[in-house]
Every structure is written in structure tokens, then in C-alpha cells.
PDB file of C-alpha atoms and ligand atoms in Angstrom:
ATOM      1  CA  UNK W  12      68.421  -3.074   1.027  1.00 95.00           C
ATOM      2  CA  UNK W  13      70.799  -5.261  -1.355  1.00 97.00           C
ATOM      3  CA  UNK W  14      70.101  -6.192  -4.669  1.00 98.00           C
ATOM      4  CA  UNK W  15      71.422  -9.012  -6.833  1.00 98.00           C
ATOM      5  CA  UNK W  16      70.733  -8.606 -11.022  1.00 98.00           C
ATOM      6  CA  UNK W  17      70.704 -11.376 -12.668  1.00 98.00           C
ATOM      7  CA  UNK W  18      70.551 -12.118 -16.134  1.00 97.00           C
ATOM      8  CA  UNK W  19      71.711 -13.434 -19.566  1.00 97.00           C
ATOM      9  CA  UNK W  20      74.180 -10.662 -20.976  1.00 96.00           C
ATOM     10  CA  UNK W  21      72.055  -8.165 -22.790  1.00 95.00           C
ATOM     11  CA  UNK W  22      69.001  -8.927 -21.052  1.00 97.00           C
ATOM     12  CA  UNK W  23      68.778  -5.293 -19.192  1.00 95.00           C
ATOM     13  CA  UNK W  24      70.500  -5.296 -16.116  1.00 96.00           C
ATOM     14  CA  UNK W  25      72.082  -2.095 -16.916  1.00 93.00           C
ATOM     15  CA  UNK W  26      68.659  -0.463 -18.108  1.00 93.00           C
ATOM     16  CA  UNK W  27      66.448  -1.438 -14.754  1.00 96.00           C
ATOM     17  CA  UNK W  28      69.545  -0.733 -12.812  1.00 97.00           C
ATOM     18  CA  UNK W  29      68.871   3.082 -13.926  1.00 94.00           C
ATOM     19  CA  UNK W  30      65.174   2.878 -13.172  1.00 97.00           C
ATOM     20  CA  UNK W  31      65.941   1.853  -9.784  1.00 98.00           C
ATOM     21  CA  UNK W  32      68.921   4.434  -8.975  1.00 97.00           C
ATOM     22  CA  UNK W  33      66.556   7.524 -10.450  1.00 97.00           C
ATOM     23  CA  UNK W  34      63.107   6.281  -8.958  1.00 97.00           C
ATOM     24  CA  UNK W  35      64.654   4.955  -5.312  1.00 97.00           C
ATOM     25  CA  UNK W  36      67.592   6.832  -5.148  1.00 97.00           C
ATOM     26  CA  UNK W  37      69.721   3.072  -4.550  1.00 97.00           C
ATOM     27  CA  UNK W  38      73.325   3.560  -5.760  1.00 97.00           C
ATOM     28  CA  UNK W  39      75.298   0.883  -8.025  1.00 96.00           C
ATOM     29  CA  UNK W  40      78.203  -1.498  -8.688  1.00 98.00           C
ATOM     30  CA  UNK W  41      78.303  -2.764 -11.903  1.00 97.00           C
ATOM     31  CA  UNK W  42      81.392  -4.679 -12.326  1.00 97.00           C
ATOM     32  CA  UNK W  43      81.213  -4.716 -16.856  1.00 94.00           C
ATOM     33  CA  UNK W  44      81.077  -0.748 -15.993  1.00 93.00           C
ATOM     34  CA  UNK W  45      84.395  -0.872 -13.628  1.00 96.00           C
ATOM     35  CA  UNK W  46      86.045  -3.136 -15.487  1.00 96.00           C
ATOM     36  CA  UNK W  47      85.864  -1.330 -18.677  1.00 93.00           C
ATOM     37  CA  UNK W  48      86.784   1.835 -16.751  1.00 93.00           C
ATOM     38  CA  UNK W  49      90.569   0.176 -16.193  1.00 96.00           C
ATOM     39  CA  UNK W  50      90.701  -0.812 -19.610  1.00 95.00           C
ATOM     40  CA  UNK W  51      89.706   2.472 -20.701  1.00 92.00           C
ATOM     41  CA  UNK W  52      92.318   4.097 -18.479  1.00 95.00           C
ATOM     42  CA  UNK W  53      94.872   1.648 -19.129  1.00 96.00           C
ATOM     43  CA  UNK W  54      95.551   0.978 -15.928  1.00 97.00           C
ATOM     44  CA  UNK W  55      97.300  -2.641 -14.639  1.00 97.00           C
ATOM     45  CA  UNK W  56      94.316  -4.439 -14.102  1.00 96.00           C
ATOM     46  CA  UNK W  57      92.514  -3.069 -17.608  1.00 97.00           C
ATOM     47  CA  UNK W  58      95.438  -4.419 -19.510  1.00 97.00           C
ATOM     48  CA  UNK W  59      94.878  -8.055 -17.504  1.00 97.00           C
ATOM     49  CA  UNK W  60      91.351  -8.064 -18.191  1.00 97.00           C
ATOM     50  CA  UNK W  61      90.610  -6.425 -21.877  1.00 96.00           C
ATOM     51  CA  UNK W  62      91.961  -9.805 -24.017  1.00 96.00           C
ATOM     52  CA  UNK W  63      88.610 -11.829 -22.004  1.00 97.00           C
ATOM     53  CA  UNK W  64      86.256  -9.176 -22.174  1.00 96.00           C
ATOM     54  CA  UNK W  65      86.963  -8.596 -25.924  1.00 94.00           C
ATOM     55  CA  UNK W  66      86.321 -12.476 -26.155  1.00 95.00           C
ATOM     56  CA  UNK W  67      82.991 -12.435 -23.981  1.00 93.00           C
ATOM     57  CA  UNK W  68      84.886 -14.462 -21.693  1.00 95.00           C
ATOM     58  CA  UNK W  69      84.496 -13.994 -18.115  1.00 96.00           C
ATOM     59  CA  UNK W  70      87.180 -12.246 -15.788  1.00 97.00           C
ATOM     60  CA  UNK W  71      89.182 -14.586 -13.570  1.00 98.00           C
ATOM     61  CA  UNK W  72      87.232 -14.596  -9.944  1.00 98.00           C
ATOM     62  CA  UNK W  73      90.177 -12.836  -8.283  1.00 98.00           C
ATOM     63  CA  UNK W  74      90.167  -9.904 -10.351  1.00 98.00           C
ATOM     64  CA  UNK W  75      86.825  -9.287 -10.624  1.00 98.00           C
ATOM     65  CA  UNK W  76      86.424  -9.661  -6.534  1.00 98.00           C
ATOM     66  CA  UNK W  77      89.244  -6.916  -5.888  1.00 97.00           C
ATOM     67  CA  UNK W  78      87.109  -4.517  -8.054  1.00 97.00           C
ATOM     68  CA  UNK W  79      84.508  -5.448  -6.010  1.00 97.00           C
ATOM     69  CA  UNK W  80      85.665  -4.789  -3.039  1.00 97.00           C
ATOM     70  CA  UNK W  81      87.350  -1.515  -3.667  1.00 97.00           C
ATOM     71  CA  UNK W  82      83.853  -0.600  -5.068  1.00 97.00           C
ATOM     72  CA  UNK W  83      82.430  -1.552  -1.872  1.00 97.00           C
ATOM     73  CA  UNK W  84      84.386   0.362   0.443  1.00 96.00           C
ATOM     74  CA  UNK W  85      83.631   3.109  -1.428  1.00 95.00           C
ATOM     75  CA  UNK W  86      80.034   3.363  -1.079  1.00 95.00           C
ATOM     76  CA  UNK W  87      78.979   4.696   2.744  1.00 90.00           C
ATOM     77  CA  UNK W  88      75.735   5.294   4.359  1.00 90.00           C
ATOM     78  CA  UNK W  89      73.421   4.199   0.944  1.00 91.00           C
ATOM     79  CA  UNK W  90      70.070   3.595   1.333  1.00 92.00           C
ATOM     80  CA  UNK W  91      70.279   0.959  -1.344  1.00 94.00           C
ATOM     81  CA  UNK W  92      72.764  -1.194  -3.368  1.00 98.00           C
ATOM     82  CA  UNK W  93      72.514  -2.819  -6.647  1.00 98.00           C
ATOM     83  CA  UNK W  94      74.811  -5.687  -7.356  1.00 98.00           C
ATOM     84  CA  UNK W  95      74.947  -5.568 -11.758  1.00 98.00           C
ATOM     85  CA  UNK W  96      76.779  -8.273 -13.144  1.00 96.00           C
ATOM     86  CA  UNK W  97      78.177  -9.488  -9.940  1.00 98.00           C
ATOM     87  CA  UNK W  98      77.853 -12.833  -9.407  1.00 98.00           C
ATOM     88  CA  UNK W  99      78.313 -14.348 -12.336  1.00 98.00           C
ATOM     89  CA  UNK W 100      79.342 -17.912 -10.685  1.00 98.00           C
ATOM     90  CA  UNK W 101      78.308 -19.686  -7.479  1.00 98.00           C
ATOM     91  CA  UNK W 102      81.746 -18.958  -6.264  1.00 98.00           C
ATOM     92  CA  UNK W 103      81.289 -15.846  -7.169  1.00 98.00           C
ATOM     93  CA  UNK W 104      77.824 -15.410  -4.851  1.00 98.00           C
ATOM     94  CA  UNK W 105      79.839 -17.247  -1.858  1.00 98.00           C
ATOM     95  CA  UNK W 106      82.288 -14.526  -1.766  1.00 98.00           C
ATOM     96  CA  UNK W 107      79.554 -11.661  -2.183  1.00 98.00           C
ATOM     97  CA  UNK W 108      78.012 -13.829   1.022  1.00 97.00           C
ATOM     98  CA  UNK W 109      80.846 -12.925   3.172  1.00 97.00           C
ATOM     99  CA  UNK W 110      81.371  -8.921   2.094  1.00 97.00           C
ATOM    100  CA  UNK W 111      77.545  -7.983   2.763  1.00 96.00           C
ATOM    101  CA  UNK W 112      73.870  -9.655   3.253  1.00 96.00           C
ATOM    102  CA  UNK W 113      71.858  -9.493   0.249  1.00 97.00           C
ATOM    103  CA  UNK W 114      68.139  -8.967   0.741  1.00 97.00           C
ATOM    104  CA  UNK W 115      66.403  -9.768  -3.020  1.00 98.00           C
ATOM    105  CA  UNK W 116      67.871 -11.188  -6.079  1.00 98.00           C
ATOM    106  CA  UNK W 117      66.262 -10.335  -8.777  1.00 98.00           C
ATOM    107  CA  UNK W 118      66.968 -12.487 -12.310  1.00 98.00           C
ATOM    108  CA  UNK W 119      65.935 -10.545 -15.115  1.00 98.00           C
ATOM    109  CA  UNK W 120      64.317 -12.849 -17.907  1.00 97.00           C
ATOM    110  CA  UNK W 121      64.509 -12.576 -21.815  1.00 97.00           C
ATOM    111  CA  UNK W 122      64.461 -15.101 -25.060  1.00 96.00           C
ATOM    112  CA  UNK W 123      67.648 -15.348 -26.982  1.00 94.00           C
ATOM    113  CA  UNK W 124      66.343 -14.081 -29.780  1.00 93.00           C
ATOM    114  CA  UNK W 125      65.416 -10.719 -28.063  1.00 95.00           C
ATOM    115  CA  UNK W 126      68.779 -10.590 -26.637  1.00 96.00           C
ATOM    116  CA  UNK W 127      70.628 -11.228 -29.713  1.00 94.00           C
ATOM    117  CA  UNK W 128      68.748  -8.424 -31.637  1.00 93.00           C
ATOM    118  CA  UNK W 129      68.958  -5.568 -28.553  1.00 94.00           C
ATOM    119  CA  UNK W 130      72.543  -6.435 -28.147  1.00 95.00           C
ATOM    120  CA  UNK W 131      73.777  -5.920 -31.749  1.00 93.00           C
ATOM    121  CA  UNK W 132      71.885  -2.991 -31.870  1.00 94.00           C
ATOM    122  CA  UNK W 133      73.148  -1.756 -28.218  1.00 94.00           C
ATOM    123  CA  UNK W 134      75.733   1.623 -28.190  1.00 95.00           C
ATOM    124  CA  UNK W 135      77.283   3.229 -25.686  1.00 94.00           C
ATOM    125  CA  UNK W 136      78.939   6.289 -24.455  1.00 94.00           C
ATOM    126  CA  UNK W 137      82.805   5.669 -24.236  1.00 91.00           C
ATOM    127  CA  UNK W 138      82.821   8.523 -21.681  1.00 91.00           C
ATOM    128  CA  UNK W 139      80.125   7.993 -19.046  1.00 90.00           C
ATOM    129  CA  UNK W 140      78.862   4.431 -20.339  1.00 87.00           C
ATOM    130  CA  UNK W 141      75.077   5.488 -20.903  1.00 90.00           C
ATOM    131  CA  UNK W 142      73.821   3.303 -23.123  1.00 90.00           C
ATOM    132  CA  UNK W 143      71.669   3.617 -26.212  1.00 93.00           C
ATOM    133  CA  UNK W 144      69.978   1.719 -28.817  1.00 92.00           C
ATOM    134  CA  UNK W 145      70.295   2.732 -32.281  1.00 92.00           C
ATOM    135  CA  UNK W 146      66.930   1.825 -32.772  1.00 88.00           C
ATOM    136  CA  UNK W 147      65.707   4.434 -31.118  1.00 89.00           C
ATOM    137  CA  UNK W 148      68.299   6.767 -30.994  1.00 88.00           C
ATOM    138  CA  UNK W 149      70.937   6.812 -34.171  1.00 91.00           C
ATOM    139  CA  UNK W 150      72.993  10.123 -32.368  1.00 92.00           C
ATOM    140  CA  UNK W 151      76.985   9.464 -32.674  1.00 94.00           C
ATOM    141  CA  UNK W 152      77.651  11.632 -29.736  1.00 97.00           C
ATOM    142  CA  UNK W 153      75.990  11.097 -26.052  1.00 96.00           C
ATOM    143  CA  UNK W 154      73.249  13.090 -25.125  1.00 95.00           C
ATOM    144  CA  UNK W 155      74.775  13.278 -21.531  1.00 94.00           C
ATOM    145  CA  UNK W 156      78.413  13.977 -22.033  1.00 97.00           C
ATOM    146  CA  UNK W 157      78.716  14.699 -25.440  1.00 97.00           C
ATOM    147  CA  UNK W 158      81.416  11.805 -25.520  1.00 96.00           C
ATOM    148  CA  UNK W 159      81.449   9.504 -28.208  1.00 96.00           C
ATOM    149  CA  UNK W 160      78.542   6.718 -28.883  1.00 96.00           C
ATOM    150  CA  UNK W 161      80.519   3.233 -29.920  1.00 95.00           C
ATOM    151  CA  UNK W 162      79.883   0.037 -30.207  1.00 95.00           C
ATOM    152  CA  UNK W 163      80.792  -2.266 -27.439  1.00 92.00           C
ATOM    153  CA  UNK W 164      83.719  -5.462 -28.905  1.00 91.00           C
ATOM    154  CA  UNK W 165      81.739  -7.579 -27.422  1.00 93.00           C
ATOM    155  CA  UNK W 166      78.262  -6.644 -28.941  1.00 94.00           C
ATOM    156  CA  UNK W 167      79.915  -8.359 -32.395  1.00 91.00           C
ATOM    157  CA  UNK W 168      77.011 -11.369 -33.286  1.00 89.00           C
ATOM    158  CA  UNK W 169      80.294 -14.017 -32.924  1.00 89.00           C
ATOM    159  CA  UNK W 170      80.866 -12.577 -29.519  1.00 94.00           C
ATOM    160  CA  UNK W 171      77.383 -12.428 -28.392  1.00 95.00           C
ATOM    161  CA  UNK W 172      76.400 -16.188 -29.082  1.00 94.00           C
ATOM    162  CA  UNK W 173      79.892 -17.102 -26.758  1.00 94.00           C
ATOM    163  CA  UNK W 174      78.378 -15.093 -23.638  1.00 95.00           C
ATOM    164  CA  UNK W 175      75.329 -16.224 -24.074  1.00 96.00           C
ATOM    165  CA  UNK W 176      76.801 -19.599 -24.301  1.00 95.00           C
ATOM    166  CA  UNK W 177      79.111 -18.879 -20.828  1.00 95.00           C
ATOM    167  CA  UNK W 178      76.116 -17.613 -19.067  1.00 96.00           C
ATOM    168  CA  UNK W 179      74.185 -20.983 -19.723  1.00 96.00           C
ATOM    169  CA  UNK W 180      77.165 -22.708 -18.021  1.00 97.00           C
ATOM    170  CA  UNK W 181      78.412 -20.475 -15.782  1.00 97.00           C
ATOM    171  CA  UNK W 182      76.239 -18.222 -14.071  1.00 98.00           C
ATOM    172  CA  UNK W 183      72.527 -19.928 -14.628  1.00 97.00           C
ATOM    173  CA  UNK W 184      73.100 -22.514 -11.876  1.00 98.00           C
ATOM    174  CA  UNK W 185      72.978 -19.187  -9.289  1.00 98.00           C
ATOM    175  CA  UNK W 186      69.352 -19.140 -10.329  1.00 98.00           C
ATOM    176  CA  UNK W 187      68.494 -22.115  -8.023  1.00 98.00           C
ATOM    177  CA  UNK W 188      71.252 -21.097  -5.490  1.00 98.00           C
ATOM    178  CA  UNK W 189      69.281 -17.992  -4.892  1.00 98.00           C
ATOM    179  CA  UNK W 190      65.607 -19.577  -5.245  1.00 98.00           C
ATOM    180  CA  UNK W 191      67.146 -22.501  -2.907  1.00 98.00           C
ATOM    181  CA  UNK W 192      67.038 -18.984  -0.135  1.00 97.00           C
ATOM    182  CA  UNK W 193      63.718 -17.816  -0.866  1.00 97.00           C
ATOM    183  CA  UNK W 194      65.451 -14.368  -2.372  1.00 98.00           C
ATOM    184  CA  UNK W 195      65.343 -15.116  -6.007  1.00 98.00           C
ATOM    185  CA  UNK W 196      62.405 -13.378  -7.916  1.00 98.00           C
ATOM    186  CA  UNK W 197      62.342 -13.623 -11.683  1.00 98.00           C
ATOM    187  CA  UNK W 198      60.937 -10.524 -13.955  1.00 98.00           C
ATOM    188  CA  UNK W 199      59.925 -10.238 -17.364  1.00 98.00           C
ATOM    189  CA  UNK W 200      61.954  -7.966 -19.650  1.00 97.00           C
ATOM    190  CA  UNK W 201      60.935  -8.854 -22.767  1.00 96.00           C
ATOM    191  CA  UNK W 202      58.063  -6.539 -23.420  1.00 95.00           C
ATOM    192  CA  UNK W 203      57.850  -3.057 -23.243  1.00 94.00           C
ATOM    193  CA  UNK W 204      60.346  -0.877 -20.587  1.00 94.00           C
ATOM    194  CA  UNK W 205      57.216   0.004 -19.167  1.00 97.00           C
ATOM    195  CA  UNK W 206      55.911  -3.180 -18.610  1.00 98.00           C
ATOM    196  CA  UNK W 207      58.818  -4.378 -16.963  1.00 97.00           C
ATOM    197  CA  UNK W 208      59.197  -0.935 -14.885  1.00 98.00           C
ATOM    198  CA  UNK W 209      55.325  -1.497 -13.855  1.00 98.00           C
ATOM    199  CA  UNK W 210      55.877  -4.926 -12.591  1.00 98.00           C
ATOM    200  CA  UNK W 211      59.764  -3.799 -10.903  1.00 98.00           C
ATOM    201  CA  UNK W 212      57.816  -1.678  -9.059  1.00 98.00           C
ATOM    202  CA  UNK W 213      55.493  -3.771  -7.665  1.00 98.00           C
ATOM    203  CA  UNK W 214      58.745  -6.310  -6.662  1.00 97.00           C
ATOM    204  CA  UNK W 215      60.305  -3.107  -5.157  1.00 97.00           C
ATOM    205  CA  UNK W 216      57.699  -1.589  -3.276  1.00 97.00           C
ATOM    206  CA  UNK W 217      56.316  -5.134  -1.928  1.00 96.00           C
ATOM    207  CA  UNK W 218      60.245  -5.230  -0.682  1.00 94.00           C
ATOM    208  CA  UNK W 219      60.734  -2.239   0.800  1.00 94.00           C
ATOM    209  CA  UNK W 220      57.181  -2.305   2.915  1.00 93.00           C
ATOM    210  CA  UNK W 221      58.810  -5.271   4.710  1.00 87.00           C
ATOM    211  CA  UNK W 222      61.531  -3.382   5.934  1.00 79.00           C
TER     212      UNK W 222
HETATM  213  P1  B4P P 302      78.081  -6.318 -18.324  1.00 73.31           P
HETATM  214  O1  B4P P 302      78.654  -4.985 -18.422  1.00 73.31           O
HETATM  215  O2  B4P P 302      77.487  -6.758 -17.018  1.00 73.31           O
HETATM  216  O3  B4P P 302      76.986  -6.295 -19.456  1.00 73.31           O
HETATM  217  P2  B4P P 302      75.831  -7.093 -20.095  1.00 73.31           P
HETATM  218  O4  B4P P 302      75.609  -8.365 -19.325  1.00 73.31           O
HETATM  219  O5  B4P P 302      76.259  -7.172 -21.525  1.00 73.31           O
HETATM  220  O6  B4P P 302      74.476  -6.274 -20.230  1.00 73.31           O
HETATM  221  P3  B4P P 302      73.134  -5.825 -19.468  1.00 73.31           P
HETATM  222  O7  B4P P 302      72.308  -7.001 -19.026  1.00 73.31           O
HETATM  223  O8  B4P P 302      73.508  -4.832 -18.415  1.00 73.31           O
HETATM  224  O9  B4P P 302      72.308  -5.114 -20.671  1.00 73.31           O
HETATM  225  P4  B4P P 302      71.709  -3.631 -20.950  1.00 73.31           P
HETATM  226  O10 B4P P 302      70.998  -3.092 -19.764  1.00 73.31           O
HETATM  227  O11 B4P P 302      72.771  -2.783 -21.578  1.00 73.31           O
HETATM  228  O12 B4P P 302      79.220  -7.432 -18.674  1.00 73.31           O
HETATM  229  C1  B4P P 302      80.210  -7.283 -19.682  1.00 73.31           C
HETATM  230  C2  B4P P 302      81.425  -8.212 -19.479  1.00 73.31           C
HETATM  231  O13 B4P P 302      82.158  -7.836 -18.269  1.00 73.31           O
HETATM  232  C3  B4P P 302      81.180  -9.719 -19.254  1.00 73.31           C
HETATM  233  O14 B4P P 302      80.952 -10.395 -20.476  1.00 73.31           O
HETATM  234  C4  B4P P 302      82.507 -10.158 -18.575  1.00 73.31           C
HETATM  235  O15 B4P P 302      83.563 -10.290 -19.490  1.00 73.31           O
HETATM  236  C5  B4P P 302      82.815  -8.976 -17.668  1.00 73.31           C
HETATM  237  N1  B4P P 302      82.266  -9.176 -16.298  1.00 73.31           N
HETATM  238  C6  B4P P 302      81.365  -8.345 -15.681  1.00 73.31           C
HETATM  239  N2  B4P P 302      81.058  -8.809 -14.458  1.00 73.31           N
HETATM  240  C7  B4P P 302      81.788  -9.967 -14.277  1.00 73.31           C
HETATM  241  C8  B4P P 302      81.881 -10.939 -13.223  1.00 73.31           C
HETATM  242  N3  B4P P 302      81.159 -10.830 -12.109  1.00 73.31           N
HETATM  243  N4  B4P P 302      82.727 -12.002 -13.396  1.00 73.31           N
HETATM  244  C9  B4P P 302      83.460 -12.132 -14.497  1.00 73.31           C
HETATM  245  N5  B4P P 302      83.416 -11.273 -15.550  1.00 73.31           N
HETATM  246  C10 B4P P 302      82.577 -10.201 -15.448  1.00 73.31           C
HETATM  247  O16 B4P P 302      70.580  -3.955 -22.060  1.00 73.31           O
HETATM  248  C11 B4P P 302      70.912  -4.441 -23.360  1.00 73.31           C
HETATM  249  C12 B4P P 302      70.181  -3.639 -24.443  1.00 73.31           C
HETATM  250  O17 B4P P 302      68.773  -3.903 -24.396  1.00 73.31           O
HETATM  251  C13 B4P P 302      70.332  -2.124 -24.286  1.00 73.31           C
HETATM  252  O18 B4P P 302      70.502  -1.525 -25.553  1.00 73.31           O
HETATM  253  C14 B4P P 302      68.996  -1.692 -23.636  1.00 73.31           C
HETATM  254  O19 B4P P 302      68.672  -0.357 -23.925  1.00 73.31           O
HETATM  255  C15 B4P P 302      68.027  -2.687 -24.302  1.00 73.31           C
HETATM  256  N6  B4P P 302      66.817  -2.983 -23.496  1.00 73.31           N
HETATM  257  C16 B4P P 302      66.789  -3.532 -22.256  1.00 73.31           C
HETATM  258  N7  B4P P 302      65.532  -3.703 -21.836  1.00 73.31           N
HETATM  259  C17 B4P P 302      64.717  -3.239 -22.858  1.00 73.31           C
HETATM  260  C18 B4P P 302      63.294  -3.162 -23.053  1.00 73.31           C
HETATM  261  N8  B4P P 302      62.385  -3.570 -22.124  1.00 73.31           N
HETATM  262  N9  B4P P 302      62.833  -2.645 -24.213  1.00 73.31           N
HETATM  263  C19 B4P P 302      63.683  -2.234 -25.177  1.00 73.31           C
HETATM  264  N10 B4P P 302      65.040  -2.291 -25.057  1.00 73.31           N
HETATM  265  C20 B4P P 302      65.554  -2.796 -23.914  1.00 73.31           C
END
């Protein structure tokens, strides 16, 4: 089964991402994840791309579609796939359309406000990328890795109101692409985690009986 997350930036794709890798055992492409991976490493395409992340601008399509893909043809003989962060434009979803069949999209729905105030307090590991919030945890080094806990450039208040601001223009529209197929499926994320894990499940499980 494929998987589609959608959602404003900071409104948890990353977080029920994990919930369904550790309870399903689905595996994951999250293209923020790769594509701070090449900057990290400094490799050719992490020096192209760092100046629009660092602006919470989005990566030209082409760039963002060869991580994709290389993604892609690394992953064999998974029972599940979750798509995180990718598409983020209708041109975007066509492309995904002609790589592999995607079974639910599932748009994961918060208030500004909520997003604004998890985001700036969002941290993550500049190792293995778990992330953290320092509400609940204020540790500077990762409890996975031991690497270090940063904030991301892009979780700056200035930064956040921009990508909020791109994802009202840019990727919102694939709401009504997707519902337009009878695949989209919105879910709550503004309460608790186990609210929203509660009612994932009952998305998932509904899903996966059809099969
Ligand atoms: P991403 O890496 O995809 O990140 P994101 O949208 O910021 O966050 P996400 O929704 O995953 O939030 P999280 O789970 O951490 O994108 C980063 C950048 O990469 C983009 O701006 C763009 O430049 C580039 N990019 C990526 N894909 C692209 C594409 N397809 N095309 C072009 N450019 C692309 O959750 C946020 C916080 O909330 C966390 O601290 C979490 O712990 C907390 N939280 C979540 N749910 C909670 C709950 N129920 N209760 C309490 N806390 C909660």
C-alpha cells in the first residue's frame, strides 16, 4: 500500500510517519529528510538546494524528483510506502502518478497557530534527524545517536510564516486533486498524539482490510 502525507509544514507528517513505520512496519521517503542529507554531506545537489531550504522556499521540481527517484529504486519488496513531503505541487503529484500507484492520501490537518508554536519549538538530531520538542524534552544531545539536537534554519518565526505562506499557494490545491480521486482522507492533528494515533489507526486498518 502507498501513502501520500499531506500537510502544512509543521503539521506532523514526520511524527505519524514514525507511528506508521514502528506500528505497520511501512518504510519511508521523506524528501525534507534526503534533501537535508546532501546538504549535510555537501554533496552537488546539497549545495544547489540549501540557499531555498534556508529560505522555506521550495526545491525546483527537477531536483526534488531525481531524489525521488533514486529513493525509489532503492526501496524493494516493502510492504508499505510513505510518501512525506512529496508532492508538494500538482506537478509534483503528476510525476509521482507515473513512478508508482498511490492507494490513500492522507492530509494531515492543524490551525496556524498550533503550527507556528510546535514549529519554533521543534529540534532535531543533526545526525539521524529524530526530532524533538523542547517542550517536552530540553536534552542537547539525541537520545538515539547521541548526535547533536539543533534547531532547524527554517524553524526561525520569519521563515515559518513564508512556508506556511508557500504551502497555501502551492501545495493546498493537491487537496482537491486527491479528493477529486476518492483517495484523499483528512485527519486531525491538533489534539493529543494519541488522539490522532487512535483515529490513524482506524484510517489504516479500515485500508488495509480492503486489500
Ligand atoms: P519537511 O522536511 O517535509 O518538513 P516539515 O513540512 O517542516 O514538517 P512535518 O510536517 O514533517 O512536521 P513534524 O512531524 O516534524 O520539509 C522541509 C523543506 O524541504 C521544505 O520547506 C522544502 O524546502 C523542502 N522540500 C521537501 N519536500 C519538497 C518537495 N516535494 N518539493 C520541494 N521542496 C521540498 O512535526 C512538527 C512538530 O510538531 C514536531 O516537533 C512534532 O514533534 C510536533 N507534533 C506533531 N504532532 C504533534 C501532536 N499531536 N502533539 C504534540 N506535538 C506534535
Amino acid at each position: 500500500m502507498n501513502i501520500v502525507l499531506l500537510g502544512a509544514p509543521g503539521s506532523g507528517k514526520g511524527f505519524i510517519s514514525n507511528y506508521i513505520i514502528d506500528n505497520y512496519g511501512f518504510e519511508h521517503i521523506s524528501t525534507g529528510n534526503l534533501l537535508r542529507e546532501s546538504i549535510k554531506n555537501k554533496t552537488k545537489l546539497g549545495e544547489k538546494v540549501q540557499s531555498y531550504m534556508t529560505a522555506g522556499e521550495l526545491v525546483p521540481d527537477e531536483l526534488v524528483l531525481s531524489v525521488l527517484k533514486d529513493a525509489l529504486n532503492n526501496k524493494k519488496n516493502y510492504k508499505g510506502l510513505i510518501f512525506d513531503g512529496y508532492p508538494r505541487k500538482i506537478a509534483q503529484a503528476e510525476e509521482l502518478e507515473k513512478l508508482v500507484n498511490i492507494d490513500l492520501v492522507i492530509c494531515v490537518d492543524v490551525p496556524q497557530a498550533v503550527i507556528l508554536d510546535r514549529l519554533s519549538s521543534r529540534r532535531v538530531c543533526s545526525s539521524c534527524s529524530e526530532v524533538y520538542s523542547l517542550k517536552l524534552n530540553k536534552d542537547t544531545k539525541c537520545l538515539k545517536c547521541g548526535g547533536e539536537v539543533i534547531q532547524r534554519s527554517d524553524d526561525v518565526p520569519s521563515v515559518i510564516q513564508h512556508r506556511l505562506d508557500k504551502y497555501e499557494e502551492q501545495t493546498k490545491p493537491l487537496i482537491d486533486f486527491y479528493r477529486n480521486q476518492n483517495k484523499l482522507i483528512m485527519l486531525d492533528n491538533s489534539g493529543s498524539s494519541e488522539q490522532t494515533f487512535s483515529a490513524l489507526k482506524g484510517i489504516l486498518d479500515k485500508e488495509l482490510e480492503k486489500k
